[in-house]
């Protein structure tokens, strides 16, 4: 794979998120803070050859009309895009170190539909609009090749009583949260 000379511009908070090595990471911000773009690049830079990943958004229309559109733009611009299987809603991408990975795109509106695949990583876009059960079921998939996978979430804050605060907002080992302004 030849990577084109493309530059993506990120704000300092986005760069801190991208540089984090925590297995569970959240990027929280208001509208226009670049959540979906930074989530896309985070996923693309972390994929490994011959592994499987998932992108999960709260509803199919959000997945199709927002998350997937941004993902495709960034993946094509950076030369990572290989092919899209529209029927199965999955994309093959080039990995940074060579080889290819498969990314499944799924809706979280029926959490039980997330059961099944073993994954190496998951990106939850608009995670605060997902049910806590969707997060729990999805994160249980992080077990491909007998290894614990990673999870990244991008979302708008929903307050101290929301499950995203319990997962990302409380200091816990292996979890990082990055906050951006609108």
PDB file of N, CA and C in Angstrom, residues 111-175:
ATOM      1  N   UNK A 111     -29.582  -4.024  21.032  1.00  0.00           N
ATOM      2  CA  UNK A 111     -28.307  -4.500  21.592  1.00  0.00           C
ATOM      3  C   UNK A 111     -28.021  -5.978  21.348  1.00  0.00           C
ATOM      4  N   UNK A 112     -29.037  -6.834  21.375  1.00  0.00           N
ATOM      5  CA  UNK A 112     -28.803  -8.259  21.171  1.00  0.00           C
ATOM      6  C   UNK A 112     -28.240  -8.575  19.789  1.00  0.00           C
ATOM      7  N   UNK A 113     -28.472  -7.703  18.821  1.00  0.00           N
ATOM      8  CA  UNK A 113     -27.940  -7.939  17.473  1.00  0.00           C
ATOM      9  C   UNK A 113     -26.421  -7.755  17.420  1.00  0.00           C
ATOM     10  N   UNK A 114     -25.825  -7.226  18.484  1.00  0.00           N
ATOM     11  CA  UNK A 114     -24.379  -7.019  18.532  1.00  0.00           C
ATOM     12  C   UNK A 114     -23.631  -8.279  18.993  1.00  0.00           C
ATOM     13  N   UNK A 115     -24.374  -9.288  19.416  1.00  0.00           N
ATOM     14  CA  UNK A 115     -23.740 -10.530  19.871  1.00  0.00           C
ATOM     15  C   UNK A 115     -23.138 -11.269  18.689  1.00  0.00           C
ATOM     16  N   UNK A 116     -22.105 -12.054  18.952  1.00  0.00           N
ATOM     17  CA  UNK A 116     -21.576 -12.924  17.907  1.00  0.00           C
ATOM     18  C   UNK A 116     -20.114 -12.782  17.602  1.00  0.00           C
ATOM     19  N   UNK A 117     -19.720 -11.758  16.860  1.00  0.00           N
ATOM     20  CA  UNK A 117     -18.336 -11.750  16.376  1.00  0.00           C
ATOM     21  C   UNK A 117     -17.302 -11.494  17.473  1.00  0.00           C
ATOM     22  N   UNK A 118     -16.142 -12.070  17.294  1.00  0.00           N
ATOM     23  CA  UNK A 118     -14.991 -11.748  18.132  1.00  0.00           C
ATOM     24  C   UNK A 118     -14.250 -10.613  17.442  1.00  0.00           C
ATOM     25  N   UNK A 119     -13.927  -9.582  18.193  1.00  0.00           N
ATOM     26  CA  UNK A 119     -13.352  -8.368  17.616  1.00  0.00           C
ATOM     27  C   UNK A 119     -12.057  -7.971  18.316  1.00  0.00           C
ATOM     28  N   UNK A 120     -11.226  -7.229  17.596  1.00  0.00           N
ATOM     29  CA  UNK A 120      -9.997  -6.685  18.178  1.00  0.00           C
ATOM     30  C   UNK A 120     -10.163  -5.253  18.643  1.00  0.00           C
ATOM     31  N   UNK A 121     -11.191  -4.577  18.171  1.00  0.00           N
ATOM     32  CA  UNK A 121     -11.435  -3.206  18.577  1.00  0.00           C
ATOM     33  C   UNK A 121     -12.822  -2.748  18.180  1.00  0.00           C
ATOM     34  N   UNK A 122     -13.327  -1.774  18.933  1.00  0.00           N
ATOM     35  CA  UNK A 122     -14.657  -1.221  18.673  1.00  0.00           C
ATOM     36  C   UNK A 122     -14.592   0.290  18.842  1.00  0.00           C
ATOM     37  N   UNK A 123     -15.280   0.987  17.944  1.00  0.00           N
ATOM     38  CA  UNK A 123     -15.489   2.425  18.092  1.00  0.00           C
ATOM     39  C   UNK A 123     -16.989   2.654  18.213  1.00  0.00           C
ATOM     40  N   UNK A 124     -17.404   3.254  19.313  1.00  0.00           N
ATOM     41  CA  UNK A 124     -18.797   3.640  19.531  1.00  0.00           C
ATOM     42  C   UNK A 124     -18.930   5.121  19.198  1.00  0.00           C
ATOM     43  N   UNK A 125     -19.638   5.436  18.130  1.00  0.00           N
ATOM     44  CA  UNK A 125     -19.868   6.838  17.778  1.00  0.00           C
ATOM     45  C   UNK A 125     -21.204   7.263  18.367  1.00  0.00           C
ATOM     46  N   UNK A 126     -21.241   8.454  18.933  1.00  0.00           N
ATOM     47  CA  UNK A 126     -22.426   8.958  19.650  1.00  0.00           C
ATOM     48  C   UNK A 126     -22.819   7.976  20.756  1.00  0.00           C
ATOM     49  N   UNK A 127     -21.823   7.534  21.508  1.00  0.00           N
ATOM     50  CA  UNK A 127     -22.016   6.516  22.543  1.00  0.00           C
ATOM     51  C   UNK A 127     -23.057   6.908  23.588  1.00  0.00           C
ATOM     52  N   UNK A 128     -23.176   8.182  23.904  1.00  0.00           N
ATOM     53  CA  UNK A 128     -24.130   8.580  24.944  1.00  0.00           C
ATOM     54  C   UNK A 128     -25.582   8.408  24.506  1.00  0.00           C
ATOM     55  N   UNK A 129     -25.808   8.139  23.226  1.00  0.00           N
ATOM     56  CA  UNK A 129     -27.164   7.855  22.744  1.00  0.00           C
ATOM     57  C   UNK A 129     -27.438   6.358  22.677  1.00  0.00           C
ATOM     58  N   UNK A 130     -26.425   5.554  22.965  1.00  0.00           N
ATOM     59  CA  UNK A 130     -26.595   4.101  23.017  1.00  0.00           C
ATOM     60  C   UNK A 130     -27.086   3.687  24.398  1.00  0.00           C
ATOM     61  N   UNK A 131     -27.830   2.603  24.448  1.00  0.00           N
ATOM     62  CA  UNK A 131     -28.216   2.018  25.730  1.00  0.00           C
ATOM     63  C   UNK A 131     -26.978   1.412  26.387  1.00  0.00           C
ATOM     64  N   UNK A 132     -26.931   1.431  27.704  1.00  0.00           N
ATOM     65  CA  UNK A 132     -25.811   0.841  28.432  1.00  0.00           C
ATOM     66  C   UNK A 132     -25.642  -0.627  28.047  1.00  0.00           C
ATOM     67  N   UNK A 133     -26.743  -1.317  27.814  1.00  0.00           N
ATOM     68  CA  UNK A 133     -26.691  -2.726  27.418  1.00  0.00           C
ATOM     69  C   UNK A 133     -25.927  -2.909  26.102  1.00  0.00           C
ATOM     70  N   UNK A 134     -26.063  -1.975  25.167  1.00  0.00           N
ATOM     71  CA  UNK A 134     -25.326  -2.067  23.905  1.00  0.00           C
ATOM     72  C   UNK A 134     -23.823  -1.986  24.170  1.00  0.00           C
ATOM     73  N   UNK A 135     -23.417  -1.083  25.057  1.00  0.00           N
ATOM     74  CA  UNK A 135     -21.997  -0.982  25.435  1.00  0.00           C
ATOM     75  C   UNK A 135     -21.524  -2.292  26.068  1.00  0.00           C
ATOM     76  N   UNK A 136     -22.313  -2.843  26.974  1.00  0.00           N
ATOM     77  CA  UNK A 136     -21.911  -4.067  27.668  1.00  0.00           C
ATOM     78  C   UNK A 136     -21.768  -5.249  26.710  1.00  0.00           C
ATOM     79  N   UNK A 137     -22.732  -5.412  25.830  1.00  0.00           N
ATOM     80  CA  UNK A 137     -22.685  -6.527  24.876  1.00  0.00           C
ATOM     81  C   UNK A 137     -21.535  -6.335  23.895  1.00  0.00           C
ATOM     82  N   UNK A 138     -21.368  -5.118  23.390  1.00  0.00           N
ATOM     83  CA  UNK A 138     -20.291  -4.843  22.428  1.00  0.00           C
ATOM     84  C   UNK A 138     -18.928  -5.088  23.064  1.00  0.00           C
ATOM     85  N   UNK A 139     -18.722  -4.590  24.265  1.00  0.00           N
ATOM     86  CA  UNK A 139     -17.394  -4.734  24.877  1.00  0.00           C
ATOM     87  C   UNK A 139     -17.072  -6.197  25.205  1.00  0.00           C
ATOM     88  N   UNK A 140     -18.071  -7.036  25.331  1.00  0.00           N
ATOM     89  CA  UNK A 140     -17.824  -8.465  25.556  1.00  0.00           C
ATOM     90  C   UNK A 140     -17.309  -9.155  24.285  1.00  0.00           C
ATOM     91  N   UNK A 141     -17.387  -8.495  23.147  1.00  0.00           N
ATOM     92  CA  UNK A 141     -16.893  -9.043  21.872  1.00  0.00           C
ATOM     93  C   UNK A 141     -15.377  -8.864  21.725  1.00  0.00           C
ATOM     94  N   UNK A 142     -14.751  -8.121  22.599  1.00  0.00           N
ATOM     95  CA  UNK A 142     -13.337  -7.762  22.469  1.00  0.00           C
ATOM     96  C   UNK A 142     -12.432  -8.903  22.924  1.00  0.00           C
ATOM     97  N   UNK A 143     -12.371  -9.935  22.073  1.00  0.00           N
ATOM     98  CA  UNK A 143     -11.653 -11.146  22.463  1.00  0.00           C
ATOM     99  C   UNK A 143     -11.078 -11.906  21.272  1.00  0.00           C
ATOM    100  N   UNK A 144     -10.834 -11.237  20.174  1.00  0.00           N
ATOM    101  CA  UNK A 144     -10.326 -11.916  18.981  1.00  0.00           C
ATOM    102  C   UNK A 144      -8.923 -12.476  19.223  1.00  0.00           C
ATOM    103  N   UNK A 145      -8.689 -13.655  18.729  1.00  0.00           N
ATOM    104  CA  UNK A 145      -7.395 -14.341  18.826  1.00  0.00           C
ATOM    105  C   UNK A 145      -6.936 -14.496  20.276  1.00  0.00           C
ATOM    106  N   UNK A 146      -7.887 -14.599  21.204  1.00  0.00           N
ATOM    107  CA  UNK A 146      -7.555 -14.793  22.610  1.00  0.00           C
ATOM    108  C   UNK A 146      -6.956 -13.580  23.289  1.00  0.00           C
ATOM    109  N   UNK A 147      -7.054 -12.417  22.664  1.00  0.00           N
ATOM    110  CA  UNK A 147      -6.501 -11.188  23.226  1.00  0.00           C
ATOM    111  C   UNK A 147      -7.614 -10.209  23.586  1.00  0.00           C
ATOM    112  N   UNK A 148      -7.398  -9.465  24.659  1.00  0.00           N
ATOM    113  CA  UNK A 148      -8.337  -8.405  25.015  1.00  0.00           C
ATOM    114  C   UNK A 148      -8.187  -7.270  24.005  1.00  0.00           C
ATOM    115  N   UNK A 149      -9.287  -6.804  23.471  1.00  0.00           N
ATOM    116  CA  UNK A 149      -9.251  -5.723  22.489  1.00  0.00           C
ATOM    117  C   UNK A 149      -9.402  -4.367  23.144  1.00  0.00           C
ATOM    118  N   UNK A 150      -9.543  -3.333  22.329  1.00  0.00           N
ATOM    119  CA  UNK A 150      -9.671  -1.953  22.802  1.00  0.00           C
ATOM    120  C   UNK A 150     -11.032  -1.389  22.409  1.00  0.00           C
ATOM    121  N   UNK A 151     -11.440  -0.360  23.117  1.00  0.00           N
ATOM    122  CA  UNK A 151     -12.716   0.302  22.838  1.00  0.00           C
ATOM    123  C   UNK A 151     -12.512   1.810  22.908  1.00  0.00           C
ATOM    124  N   UNK A 152     -12.968   2.501  21.872  1.00  0.00           N
ATOM    125  CA  UNK A 152     -12.974   3.957  21.850  1.00  0.00           C
ATOM    126  C   UNK A 152     -14.413   4.421  21.698  1.00  0.00           C
ATOM    127  N   UNK A 153     -14.741   5.506  22.362  1.00  0.00           N
ATOM    128  CA  UNK A 153     -16.087   6.061  22.269  1.00  0.00           C
ATOM    129  C   UNK A 153     -16.001   7.564  22.051  1.00  0.00           C
ATOM    130  N   UNK A 154     -16.825   8.061  21.160  1.00  0.00           N
ATOM    131  CA  UNK A 154     -16.951   9.490  20.936  1.00  0.00           C
ATOM    132  C   UNK A 154     -18.395   9.848  21.249  1.00  0.00           C
ATOM    133  N   UNK A 155     -18.586  10.949  22.007  1.00  0.00           N
ATOM    134  CA  UNK A 155     -19.950  11.248  22.426  1.00  0.00           C
ATOM    135  C   UNK A 155     -20.093  12.667  22.962  1.00  0.00           C
ATOM    136  N   UNK A 156     -21.344  13.076  23.063  1.00  0.00           N
ATOM    137  CA  UNK A 156     -21.729  14.347  23.664  1.00  0.00           C
ATOM    138  C   UNK A 156     -22.085  14.062  25.118  1.00  0.00           C
ATOM    139  N   UNK A 157     -21.681  14.922  26.051  1.00  0.00           N
ATOM    140  CA  UNK A 157     -21.965  14.635  27.461  1.00  0.00           C
ATOM    141  C   UNK A 157     -23.461  14.592  27.764  1.00  0.00           C
ATOM    142  N   UNK A 158     -23.823  13.674  28.661  1.00  0.00           N
ATOM    143  CA  UNK A 158     -25.224  13.528  29.081  1.00  0.00           C
ATOM    144  C   UNK A 158     -25.408  13.649  30.585  1.00  0.00           C
ATOM    145  N   UNK A 159     -24.366  14.032  31.309  1.00  0.00           N
ATOM    146  CA  UNK A 159     -24.510  14.270  32.741  1.00  0.00           C
ATOM    147  C   UNK A 159     -23.902  13.187  33.606  1.00  0.00           C
ATOM    148  N   UNK A 160     -23.846  13.489  34.909  1.00  0.00           N
ATOM    149  CA  UNK A 160     -23.183  12.610  35.869  1.00  0.00           C
ATOM    150  C   UNK A 160     -23.944  11.319  36.138  1.00  0.00           C
ATOM    151  N   UNK A 161     -25.226  11.268  35.823  1.00  0.00           N
ATOM    152  CA  UNK A 161     -26.018  10.072  36.065  1.00  0.00           C
ATOM    153  C   UNK A 161     -26.049   9.108  34.892  1.00  0.00           C
ATOM    154  N   UNK A 162     -25.405   9.460  33.811  1.00  0.00           N
ATOM    155  CA  UNK A 162     -25.435   8.620  32.607  1.00  0.00           C
ATOM    156  C   UNK A 162     -24.340   7.563  32.655  1.00  0.00           C
ATOM    157  N   UNK A 163     -24.570   6.424  32.024  1.00  0.00           N
ATOM    158  CA  UNK A 163     -23.595   5.336  32.052  1.00  0.00           C
ATOM    159  C   UNK A 163     -22.247   5.750  31.475  1.00  0.00           C
ATOM    160  N   UNK A 164     -22.215   6.685  30.520  1.00  0.00           N
ATOM    161  CA  UNK A 164     -20.930   7.100  29.960  1.00  0.00           C
ATOM    162  C   UNK A 164     -20.055   7.784  31.010  1.00  0.00           C
ATOM    163  N   UNK A 165     -20.670   8.478  31.967  1.00  0.00           N
ATOM    164  CA  UNK A 165     -19.882   9.073  33.042  1.00  0.00           C
ATOM    165  C   UNK A 165     -19.309   7.977  33.938  1.00  0.00           C
ATOM    166  N   UNK A 166     -20.119   6.958  34.237  1.00  0.00           N
ATOM    167  CA  UNK A 166     -19.635   5.852  35.077  1.00  0.00           C
ATOM    168  C   UNK A 166     -18.457   5.118  34.428  1.00  0.00           C
ATOM    169  N   UNK A 167     -18.499   4.945  33.108  1.00  0.00           N
ATOM    170  CA  UNK A 167     -17.438   4.215  32.399  1.00  0.00           C
ATOM    171  C   UNK A 167     -16.224   5.088  32.139  1.00  0.00           C
ATOM    172  N   UNK A 168     -16.442   6.299  31.654  1.00  0.00           N
ATOM    173  CA  UNK A 168     -15.328   7.133  31.202  1.00  0.00           C
ATOM    174  C   UNK A 168     -14.975   8.275  32.151  1.00  0.00           C
ATOM    175  N   UNK A 169     -15.940   8.776  32.919  1.00  0.00           N
ATOM    176  CA  UNK A 169     -15.728   9.973  33.719  1.00  0.00           C
ATOM    177  C   UNK A 169     -15.107   9.752  35.082  1.00  0.00           C
ATOM    178  N   UNK A 170     -15.148   8.541  35.561  1.00  0.00           N
ATOM    179  CA  UNK A 170     -14.535   8.230  36.856  1.00  0.00           C
ATOM    180  C   UNK A 170     -13.135   7.690  36.602  1.00  0.00           C
ATOM    181  N   UNK A 171     -12.178   8.168  37.353  1.00  0.00           N
ATOM    182  CA  UNK A 171     -10.802   7.700  37.138  1.00  0.00           C
ATOM    183  C   UNK A 171     -10.713   6.208  37.427  1.00  0.00           C
ATOM    184  N   UNK A 172     -10.317   5.466  36.399  1.00  0.00           N
ATOM    185  CA  UNK A 172     -10.161   4.023  36.505  1.00  0.00           C
ATOM    186  C   UNK A 172      -8.901   3.626  35.753  1.00  0.00           C
ATOM    187  N   UNK A 173      -8.240   2.628  36.234  1.00  0.00           N
ATOM    188  CA  UNK A 173      -7.052   2.122  35.557  1.00  0.00           C
ATOM    189  C   UNK A 173      -7.435   1.624  34.170  1.00  0.00           C
ATOM    190  N   UNK A 174      -6.656   2.005  33.158  1.00  0.00           N
ATOM    191  CA  UNK A 174      -6.902   1.550  31.795  1.00  0.00           C
ATOM    192  C   UNK A 174      -7.942   2.338  31.034  1.00  0.00           C
ATOM    193  N   UNK A 175      -8.424   3.427  31.629  1.00  0.00           N
ATOM    194  CA  UNK A 175      -9.453   4.241  30.976  1.00  0.00           C
ATOM    195  C   UNK A 175      -9.009   5.695  30.940  1.00  0.00           C
TER     196      UNK A 175
END
